[in-house]
């Protein structure tokens, strides 16, 4: 199966009025160093304005994080693009775990690139809204769960890719345990104001690490809300 660009016709038909704004955003991402055409094409088609409150929809195609309520944010498009590109650079993972569903936008981007997406969110209200969006957009390969994602999702492990979209002091050992051999994990690490986006790759019992960028994420918190 080749799930790249498996965007439902429902998705392609929605929000066409903002296609020009999306095209401009994609040009900007390209200028800012995003080179993976698969990621750019998916983000060119996916209507980000449907993942935020209507009152903010006019700002959906600015390259900026935006509030989604309950003190949380939808990540900046450049960050979503960079994380996704870093996750798939060494081969498309078949099964990906996301910690921090938030608006559902990152999960939706992943859903049109990989076969199976598993996403965990600790705020029920955000998760419910994200699920409504998946349904509306005809996205069927995202499974979601209300829980503390620091424990991963053991039932579906191992994952070829793991993406953490909230910043912690370190990567929880449970996530490395659930990362397949040869798998890639992307996570922002560090305290507020000093976070770095890191990529970890597992080779047998060894895990290598590299720093990709300086970033600003909301904190990874313990327990459910
Ligand atoms: N990927 C999201 C980004 C949302 S911001 C998007 O595309 O919109 C990060 C999210 O991580 C928030 O919704 C926050 O509630 C959630 N989060 C923080 N700590 C968490 C944890 N321990 N487990 C699961 N979700 C967590």
PDB file of C-alpha atoms and ligand atoms in Angstrom:
ATOM      1  CA  UNK A   1       0.000   0.000   0.000  1.00  0.00           C
ATOM      2  CA  UNK A   2       1.219   3.507  -0.791  1.00  0.00           C
ATOM      3  CA  UNK A   3      -0.727   5.848   1.478  1.00  0.00           C
ATOM      4  CA  UNK A   4       1.075   9.036   0.367  1.00  0.00           C
ATOM      5  CA  UNK A   5      -1.449  11.712  -0.626  1.00  0.00           C
ATOM      6  CA  UNK A   6      -4.338   9.464   0.349  1.00  0.00           C
ATOM      7  CA  UNK A   7      -6.438  12.527   1.004  1.00  0.00           C
ATOM      8  CA  UNK A   8     -10.156  11.877   0.749  1.00  0.00           C
ATOM      9  CA  UNK A   9     -12.111  13.793  -1.847  1.00  0.00           C
ATOM     10  CA  UNK A  10     -14.028  15.304   1.080  1.00  0.00           C
ATOM     11  CA  UNK A  11     -10.837  16.978   2.282  1.00  0.00           C
ATOM     12  CA  UNK A  12      -9.935  18.258  -1.146  1.00  0.00           C
ATOM     13  CA  UNK A  13     -13.344  19.798  -1.641  1.00  0.00           C
ATOM     14  CA  UNK A  14     -13.441  21.703   1.642  1.00  0.00           C
ATOM     15  CA  UNK A  15     -12.205  25.213   2.146  1.00  0.00           C
ATOM     16  CA  UNK A  16     -11.275  25.849  -1.448  1.00  0.00           C
ATOM     17  CA  UNK A  17     -11.656  29.564  -0.843  1.00  0.00           C
ATOM     18  CA  UNK A  18      -8.480  29.440   1.215  1.00  0.00           C
ATOM     19  CA  UNK A  19      -6.468  27.481  -1.364  1.00  0.00           C
ATOM     20  CA  UNK A  20      -4.572  30.576  -2.395  1.00  0.00           C
ATOM     21  CA  UNK A  21      -3.676  31.380   1.207  1.00  0.00           C
ATOM     22  CA  UNK A  22      -2.474  27.789   1.650  1.00  0.00           C
ATOM     23  CA  UNK A  23      -0.394  27.976  -1.533  1.00  0.00           C
ATOM     24  CA  UNK A  24       1.313  31.090  -0.166  1.00  0.00           C
ATOM     25  CA  UNK A  25       1.999  29.380   3.153  1.00  0.00           C
ATOM     26  CA  UNK A  26       3.560  26.420   1.330  1.00  0.00           C
ATOM     27  CA  UNK A  27       5.811  28.758  -0.664  1.00  0.00           C
ATOM     28  CA  UNK A  28       6.913  30.301   2.599  1.00  0.00           C
ATOM     29  CA  UNK A  29       7.634  26.910   4.194  1.00  0.00           C
ATOM     30  CA  UNK A  30       9.723  26.036   1.144  1.00  0.00           C
ATOM     31  CA  UNK A  31      11.683  29.275   1.493  1.00  0.00           C
ATOM     32  CA  UNK A  32      12.187  28.526   5.173  1.00  0.00           C
ATOM     33  CA  UNK A  33      13.888  25.236   4.387  1.00  0.00           C
ATOM     34  CA  UNK A  34      11.166  22.592   4.201  1.00  0.00           C
ATOM     35  CA  UNK A  35      12.223  20.396   1.289  1.00  0.00           C
ATOM     36  CA  UNK A  36      10.074  17.260   1.483  1.00  0.00           C
ATOM     37  CA  UNK A  37       7.536  17.583  -1.330  1.00  0.00           C
ATOM     38  CA  UNK A  38       5.289  14.888   0.204  1.00  0.00           C
ATOM     39  CA  UNK A  39       4.883  16.986   3.356  1.00  0.00           C
ATOM     40  CA  UNK A  40       4.410  20.223   1.417  1.00  0.00           C
ATOM     41  CA  UNK A  41       1.771  18.645  -0.825  1.00  0.00           C
ATOM     42  CA  UNK A  42      -0.221  17.254   2.104  1.00  0.00           C
ATOM     43  CA  UNK A  43      -0.134  20.608   3.902  1.00  0.00           C
ATOM     44  CA  UNK A  44      -1.126  22.391   0.681  1.00  0.00           C
ATOM     45  CA  UNK A  45      -4.320  20.313   0.606  1.00  0.00           C
ATOM     46  CA  UNK A  46      -5.236  20.091   4.292  1.00  0.00           C
ATOM     47  CA  UNK A  47      -7.570  22.901   5.471  1.00  0.00           C
ATOM     48  CA  UNK A  48      -5.838  24.133   8.667  1.00  0.00           C
ATOM     49  CA  UNK A  49      -8.650  26.654   9.240  1.00  0.00           C
ATOM     50  CA  UNK A  50     -10.949  23.744  10.155  1.00  0.00           C
ATOM     51  CA  UNK A  51      -8.687  22.888  13.104  1.00  0.00           C
ATOM     52  CA  UNK A  52      -9.105  26.224  14.873  1.00  0.00           C
ATOM     53  CA  UNK A  53     -11.935  28.361  16.157  1.00  0.00           C
ATOM     54  CA  UNK A  54     -13.861  30.251  13.474  1.00  0.00           C
ATOM     55  CA  UNK A  55     -12.939  33.552  15.113  1.00  0.00           C
ATOM     56  CA  UNK A  56      -9.279  32.856  14.294  1.00  0.00           C
ATOM     57  CA  UNK A  57      -9.823  31.187  10.916  1.00  0.00           C
ATOM     58  CA  UNK A  58      -8.614  34.215   8.981  1.00  0.00           C
ATOM     59  CA  UNK A  59      -5.182  33.680  10.525  1.00  0.00           C
ATOM     60  CA  UNK A  60      -5.052  29.947   9.772  1.00  0.00           C
ATOM     61  CA  UNK A  61      -2.495  30.302   6.970  1.00  0.00           C
ATOM     62  CA  UNK A  62      -0.066  32.526   8.823  1.00  0.00           C
ATOM     63  CA  UNK A  63       3.034  30.648   9.897  1.00  0.00           C
ATOM     64  CA  UNK A  64       2.218  30.921  13.569  1.00  0.00           C
ATOM     65  CA  UNK A  65       0.927  28.851  16.482  1.00  0.00           C
ATOM     66  CA  UNK A  66      -2.655  29.778  17.463  1.00  0.00           C
ATOM     67  CA  UNK A  67      -4.712  29.201  20.622  1.00  0.00           C
ATOM     68  CA  UNK A  68      -7.169  26.272  20.576  1.00  0.00           C
ATOM     69  CA  UNK A  69      -8.557  26.818  24.077  1.00  0.00           C
ATOM     70  CA  UNK A  70      -7.745  25.349  27.491  1.00  0.00           C
ATOM     71  CA  UNK A  71      -4.326  26.997  27.382  1.00  0.00           C
ATOM     72  CA  UNK A  72      -3.195  24.922  24.404  1.00  0.00           C
ATOM     73  CA  UNK A  73      -2.101  25.776  20.867  1.00  0.00           C
ATOM     74  CA  UNK A  74      -2.115  24.357  17.364  1.00  0.00           C
ATOM     75  CA  UNK A  75       1.575  24.189  16.434  1.00  0.00           C
ATOM     76  CA  UNK A  76       3.165  26.596  13.967  1.00  0.00           C
ATOM     77  CA  UNK A  77       2.966  25.186  10.395  1.00  0.00           C
ATOM     78  CA  UNK A  78       6.760  25.306   9.963  1.00  0.00           C
ATOM     79  CA  UNK A  79       7.165  23.193  13.105  1.00  0.00           C
ATOM     80  CA  UNK A  80       4.550  20.658  11.943  1.00  0.00           C
ATOM     81  CA  UNK A  81       6.291  20.453   8.565  1.00  0.00           C
ATOM     82  CA  UNK A  82       9.776  20.106  10.077  1.00  0.00           C
ATOM     83  CA  UNK A  83       8.686  17.419  12.565  1.00  0.00           C
ATOM     84  CA  UNK A  84       6.864  15.455   9.881  1.00  0.00           C
ATOM     85  CA  UNK A  85       9.738  15.701   7.424  1.00  0.00           C
ATOM     86  CA  UNK A  86      12.237  14.613  10.106  1.00  0.00           C
ATOM     87  CA  UNK A  87       9.998  11.682  11.039  1.00  0.00           C
ATOM     88  CA  UNK A  88       9.758  10.290   7.505  1.00  0.00           C
ATOM     89  CA  UNK A  89      13.194  11.240   6.154  1.00  0.00           C
ATOM     90  CA  UNK A  90      14.692   7.764   6.608  1.00  0.00           C
ATOM     91  CA  UNK A  91      11.648   5.945   5.225  1.00  0.00           C
ATOM     92  CA  UNK A  92       7.909   6.241   5.676  1.00  0.00           C
ATOM     93  CA  UNK A  93       6.852   4.645   8.966  1.00  0.00           C
ATOM     94  CA  UNK A  94       3.759   2.416   8.730  1.00  0.00           C
ATOM     95  CA  UNK A  95       2.534   3.010  12.276  1.00  0.00           C
ATOM     96  CA  UNK A  96       2.976   6.306  14.118  1.00  0.00           C
ATOM     97  CA  UNK A  97       2.160   7.366  17.681  1.00  0.00           C
ATOM     98  CA  UNK A  98       1.512  11.019  18.470  1.00  0.00           C
ATOM     99  CA  UNK A  99       1.533  12.315  22.048  1.00  0.00           C
ATOM    100  CA  UNK A 100      -0.614  15.478  22.296  1.00  0.00           C
ATOM    101  CA  UNK A 101      -3.515  15.413  19.801  1.00  0.00           C
ATOM    102  CA  UNK A 102      -4.478  19.042  20.480  1.00  0.00           C
ATOM    103  CA  UNK A 103      -6.443  20.303  17.466  1.00  0.00           C
ATOM    104  CA  UNK A 104      -5.744  17.097  15.520  1.00  0.00           C
ATOM    105  CA  UNK A 105      -3.903  18.952  12.737  1.00  0.00           C
ATOM    106  CA  UNK A 106      -0.562  17.148  13.095  1.00  0.00           C
ATOM    107  CA  UNK A 107      -2.377  13.798  13.259  1.00  0.00           C
ATOM    108  CA  UNK A 108      -4.310  14.691  10.098  1.00  0.00           C
ATOM    109  CA  UNK A 109      -1.082  15.576   8.276  1.00  0.00           C
ATOM    110  CA  UNK A 110       0.377  12.221   9.317  1.00  0.00           C
ATOM    111  CA  UNK A 111      -2.811  10.386   8.352  1.00  0.00           C
ATOM    112  CA  UNK A 112      -2.360  11.255   4.700  1.00  0.00           C
ATOM    113  CA  UNK A 113       1.260  10.054   4.717  1.00  0.00           C
ATOM    114  CA  UNK A 114       1.275   6.838   6.765  1.00  0.00           C
ATOM    115  CA  UNK A 115      -1.019   3.840   7.120  1.00  0.00           C
ATOM    116  CA  UNK A 116      -1.922   4.070  10.820  1.00  0.00           C
ATOM    117  CA  UNK A 117      -1.848   6.968  13.269  1.00  0.00           C
ATOM    118  CA  UNK A 118      -2.400   6.575  17.024  1.00  0.00           C
ATOM    119  CA  UNK A 119      -2.788   9.769  19.018  1.00  0.00           C
ATOM    120  CA  UNK A 120      -3.178  10.394  22.753  1.00  0.00           C
ATOM    121  CA  UNK A 121      -4.504  13.566  24.438  1.00  0.00           C
ATOM    122  CA  UNK A 122      -4.884  14.384  28.155  1.00  0.00           C
ATOM    123  CA  UNK A 123      -7.667  16.996  27.713  1.00  0.00           C
ATOM    124  CA  UNK A 124     -10.955  15.315  26.833  1.00  0.00           C
ATOM    125  CA  UNK A 125     -12.604  18.425  25.406  1.00  0.00           C
ATOM    126  CA  UNK A 126      -9.780  18.930  22.882  1.00  0.00           C
ATOM    127  CA  UNK A 127      -9.828  15.255  21.958  1.00  0.00           C
ATOM    128  CA  UNK A 128     -13.573  15.333  21.256  1.00  0.00           C
ATOM    129  CA  UNK A 129     -13.173  18.350  18.978  1.00  0.00           C
ATOM    130  CA  UNK A 130     -10.278  16.672  17.155  1.00  0.00           C
ATOM    131  CA  UNK A 131     -12.349  13.519  16.625  1.00  0.00           C
ATOM    132  CA  UNK A 132     -15.177  15.577  15.112  1.00  0.00           C
ATOM    133  CA  UNK A 133     -12.672  17.060  12.662  1.00  0.00           C
ATOM    134  CA  UNK A 134     -11.323  13.645  11.654  1.00  0.00           C
ATOM    135  CA  UNK A 135     -14.879  12.507  10.998  1.00  0.00           C
ATOM    136  CA  UNK A 136     -15.794  15.621   9.028  1.00  0.00           C
ATOM    137  CA  UNK A 137     -12.702  15.266   6.866  1.00  0.00           C
ATOM    138  CA  UNK A 138     -13.239  11.555   6.251  1.00  0.00           C
ATOM    139  CA  UNK A 139     -10.001  10.612   8.007  1.00  0.00           C
ATOM    140  CA  UNK A 140     -10.367   6.970   9.024  1.00  0.00           C
ATOM    141  CA  UNK A 141      -6.844   5.830   9.855  1.00  0.00           C
ATOM    142  CA  UNK A 142      -6.421   7.812  13.093  1.00  0.00           C
ATOM    143  CA  UNK A 143      -7.170   6.050  16.362  1.00  0.00           C
ATOM    144  CA  UNK A 144      -7.284   8.318  19.414  1.00  0.00           C
ATOM    145  CA  UNK A 145      -7.263   7.886  23.169  1.00  0.00           C
ATOM    146  CA  UNK A 146      -7.902  10.013  26.246  1.00  0.00           C
ATOM    147  CA  UNK A 147      -4.933   9.389  28.524  1.00  0.00           C
ATOM    148  CA  UNK A 148      -1.536  10.593  29.720  1.00  0.00           C
ATOM    149  CA  UNK A 149       0.489  10.014  26.564  1.00  0.00           C
ATOM    150  CA  UNK A 150       3.788   9.813  28.407  1.00  0.00           C
ATOM    151  CA  UNK A 151       2.973   6.133  28.869  1.00  0.00           C
ATOM    152  CA  UNK A 152       2.599   5.708  25.093  1.00  0.00           C
ATOM    153  CA  UNK A 153      -0.034   3.237  23.887  1.00  0.00           C
ATOM    154  CA  UNK A 154       1.311  -0.225  24.685  1.00  0.00           C
ATOM    155  CA  UNK A 155      -1.558  -2.096  23.047  1.00  0.00           C
ATOM    156  CA  UNK A 156      -0.453  -0.981  19.565  1.00  0.00           C
ATOM    157  CA  UNK A 157       3.321  -0.876  20.116  1.00  0.00           C
ATOM    158  CA  UNK A 158       5.844  -1.075  18.602  1.00  0.00           C
ATOM    159  CA  UNK A 159       5.609   2.125  16.553  1.00  0.00           C
ATOM    160  CA  UNK A 160       7.909   2.874  13.604  1.00  0.00           C
ATOM    161  CA  UNK A 161       7.561   6.544  14.394  1.00  0.00           C
ATOM    162  CA  UNK A 162       6.686   8.533  17.526  1.00  0.00           C
ATOM    163  CA  UNK A 163       6.055  12.267  17.582  1.00  0.00           C
ATOM    164  CA  UNK A 164       5.658  14.199  20.829  1.00  0.00           C
ATOM    165  CA  UNK A 165       3.996  17.602  20.407  1.00  0.00           C
ATOM    166  CA  UNK A 166       4.455  19.008  23.927  1.00  0.00           C
ATOM    167  CA  UNK A 167       7.794  19.732  25.607  1.00  0.00           C
ATOM    168  CA  UNK A 168       9.220  17.622  28.428  1.00  0.00           C
ATOM    169  CA  UNK A 169      12.539  17.555  30.291  1.00  0.00           C
ATOM    170  CA  UNK A 170      13.369  14.251  28.651  1.00  0.00           C
ATOM    171  CA  UNK A 171      11.730  11.469  26.658  1.00  0.00           C
ATOM    172  CA  UNK A 172       9.811   9.069  28.854  1.00  0.00           C
ATOM    173  CA  UNK A 173      11.408   5.601  28.844  1.00  0.00           C
ATOM    174  CA  UNK A 174       8.027   4.041  27.980  1.00  0.00           C
ATOM    175  CA  UNK A 175       8.165   5.796  24.614  1.00  0.00           C
ATOM    176  CA  UNK A 176      11.612   4.410  23.791  1.00  0.00           C
ATOM    177  CA  UNK A 177      10.334   0.979  24.864  1.00  0.00           C
ATOM    178  CA  UNK A 178       7.501   1.297  22.331  1.00  0.00           C
ATOM    179  CA  UNK A 179       9.753   2.484  19.490  1.00  0.00           C
ATOM    180  CA  UNK A 180      10.458  -0.246  16.907  1.00  0.00           C
ATOM    181  CA  UNK A 181      14.002  -1.180  15.959  1.00  0.00           C
ATOM    182  CA  UNK A 182      15.008   1.268  13.212  1.00  0.00           C
ATOM    183  CA  UNK A 183      12.266   3.652  14.369  1.00  0.00           C
ATOM    184  CA  UNK A 184      12.413   7.429  14.715  1.00  0.00           C
ATOM    185  CA  UNK A 185      11.147   9.577  17.597  1.00  0.00           C
ATOM    186  CA  UNK A 186      10.754  13.355  17.331  1.00  0.00           C
ATOM    187  CA  UNK A 187      10.265  15.447  20.476  1.00  0.00           C
ATOM    188  CA  UNK A 188      10.779  18.985  21.801  1.00  0.00           C
ATOM    189  CA  UNK A 189      12.959  18.816  24.909  1.00  0.00           C
ATOM    190  CA  UNK A 190      13.708  21.430  27.547  1.00  0.00           C
ATOM    191  CA  UNK A 191      12.106  24.085  29.766  1.00  0.00           C
ATOM    192  CA  UNK A 192       9.924  26.921  28.466  1.00  0.00           C
ATOM    193  CA  UNK A 193      11.994  29.353  26.406  1.00  0.00           C
ATOM    194  CA  UNK A 194      14.887  26.903  25.946  1.00  0.00           C
ATOM    195  CA  UNK A 195      13.454  24.012  23.976  1.00  0.00           C
ATOM    196  CA  UNK A 196      15.154  22.063  21.241  1.00  0.00           C
ATOM    197  CA  UNK A 197      13.514  19.807  18.705  1.00  0.00           C
ATOM    198  CA  UNK A 198      15.329  16.477  18.832  1.00  0.00           C
ATOM    199  CA  UNK A 199      15.338  13.383  16.670  1.00  0.00           C
ATOM    200  CA  UNK A 200      16.155  10.018  18.229  1.00  0.00           C
ATOM    201  CA  UNK A 201      16.744   6.893  16.157  1.00  0.00           C
ATOM    202  CA  UNK A 202      16.741   3.412  17.566  1.00  0.00           C
ATOM    203  CA  UNK A 203      19.218   0.819  16.243  1.00  0.00           C
ATOM    204  CA  UNK A 204      18.911  -2.323  18.356  1.00  0.00           C
ATOM    205  CA  UNK A 205      19.660  -1.303  21.935  1.00  0.00           C
ATOM    206  CA  UNK A 206      21.329   1.940  20.868  1.00  0.00           C
ATOM    207  CA  UNK A 207      19.503   5.237  20.539  1.00  0.00           C
ATOM    208  CA  UNK A 208      21.215   8.059  18.632  1.00  0.00           C
ATOM    209  CA  UNK A 209      20.220  11.679  19.102  1.00  0.00           C
ATOM    210  CA  UNK A 210      20.443  14.877  17.054  1.00  0.00           C
ATOM    211  CA  UNK A 211      19.152  18.418  17.545  1.00  0.00           C
ATOM    212  CA  UNK A 212      17.087  19.849  14.679  1.00  0.00           C
ATOM    213  CA  UNK A 213      15.958  23.342  15.753  1.00  0.00           C
ATOM    214  CA  UNK A 214      15.095  25.693  18.595  1.00  0.00           C
ATOM    215  CA  UNK A 215      11.338  25.588  19.215  1.00  0.00           C
ATOM    216  CA  UNK A 216       8.572  26.784  21.564  1.00  0.00           C
ATOM    217  CA  UNK A 217       5.945  24.260  22.687  1.00  0.00           C
ATOM    218  CA  UNK A 218       3.382  24.056  25.468  1.00  0.00           C
ATOM    219  CA  UNK A 219       4.554  21.799  28.327  1.00  0.00           C
ATOM    220  CA  UNK A 220       4.029  18.043  28.512  1.00  0.00           C
ATOM    221  CA  UNK A 221       1.943  17.585  31.670  1.00  0.00           C
ATOM    222  CA  UNK A 222       1.312  14.599  33.914  1.00  0.00           C
ATOM    223  CA  UNK A 223      -2.014  12.804  34.236  1.00  0.00           C
ATOM    224  CA  UNK A 224      -5.321  13.642  32.574  1.00  0.00           C
ATOM    225  CA  UNK A 225      -7.242  16.838  33.063  1.00  0.00           C
TER     226      UNK A 225
HETATM  227  N1  LIG B   1      -0.280  18.212  17.821  1.00  0.00           N
HETATM  228  C1  LIG B   1      -1.141  19.288  18.254  1.00  0.00           C
HETATM  229  C2  LIG B   1      -0.390  20.258  19.134  1.00  0.00           C
HETATM  230  C3  LIG B   1      -1.190  20.573  20.337  1.00  0.00           C
HETATM  231  S1  LIG B   1      -0.346  21.371  21.658  1.00  0.00           S
HETATM  232  C4  LIG B   1      -1.799  19.969  17.072  1.00  0.00           C
HETATM  233  O1  LIG B   1      -1.474  19.655  15.935  1.00  0.00           O
HETATM  234  O2  LIG B   1      -2.697  20.789  17.282  1.00  0.00           O
HETATM  235  C5  LIG B   1       0.104  19.992  22.666  1.00  0.00           C
HETATM  236  C6  LIG B   1      -0.985  19.137  23.198  1.00  0.00           C
HETATM  237  O3  LIG B   1      -0.366  18.170  24.044  1.00  0.00           O
HETATM  238  C7  LIG B   1      -2.028  19.837  24.056  1.00  0.00           C
HETATM  239  O4  LIG B   1      -3.300  19.589  23.541  1.00  0.00           O
HETATM  240  C8  LIG B   1      -1.857  19.200  25.438  1.00  0.00           C
HETATM  241  O5  LIG B   1      -3.068  19.056  26.153  1.00  0.00           O
HETATM  242  C9  LIG B   1      -1.259  17.866  25.086  1.00  0.00           C
HETATM  243  N2  LIG B   1      -0.513  17.206  26.163  1.00  0.00           N
HETATM  244  C10 LIG B   1       0.321  17.750  27.091  1.00  0.00           C
HETATM  245  N3  LIG B   1       0.804  16.808  27.907  1.00  0.00           N
HETATM  246  C11 LIG B   1       0.260  15.618  27.493  1.00  0.00           C
HETATM  247  C12 LIG B   1       0.361  14.277  27.942  1.00  0.00           C
HETATM  248  N4  LIG B   1       1.115  13.933  29.003  1.00  0.00           N
HETATM  249  N5  LIG B   1      -0.342  13.326  27.293  1.00  0.00           N
HETATM  250  C13 LIG B   1      -1.135  13.642  26.231  1.00  0.00           C
HETATM  251  N6  LIG B   1      -1.271  14.887  25.758  1.00  0.00           N
HETATM  252  C14 LIG B   1      -0.576  15.869  26.380  1.00  0.00           C
END
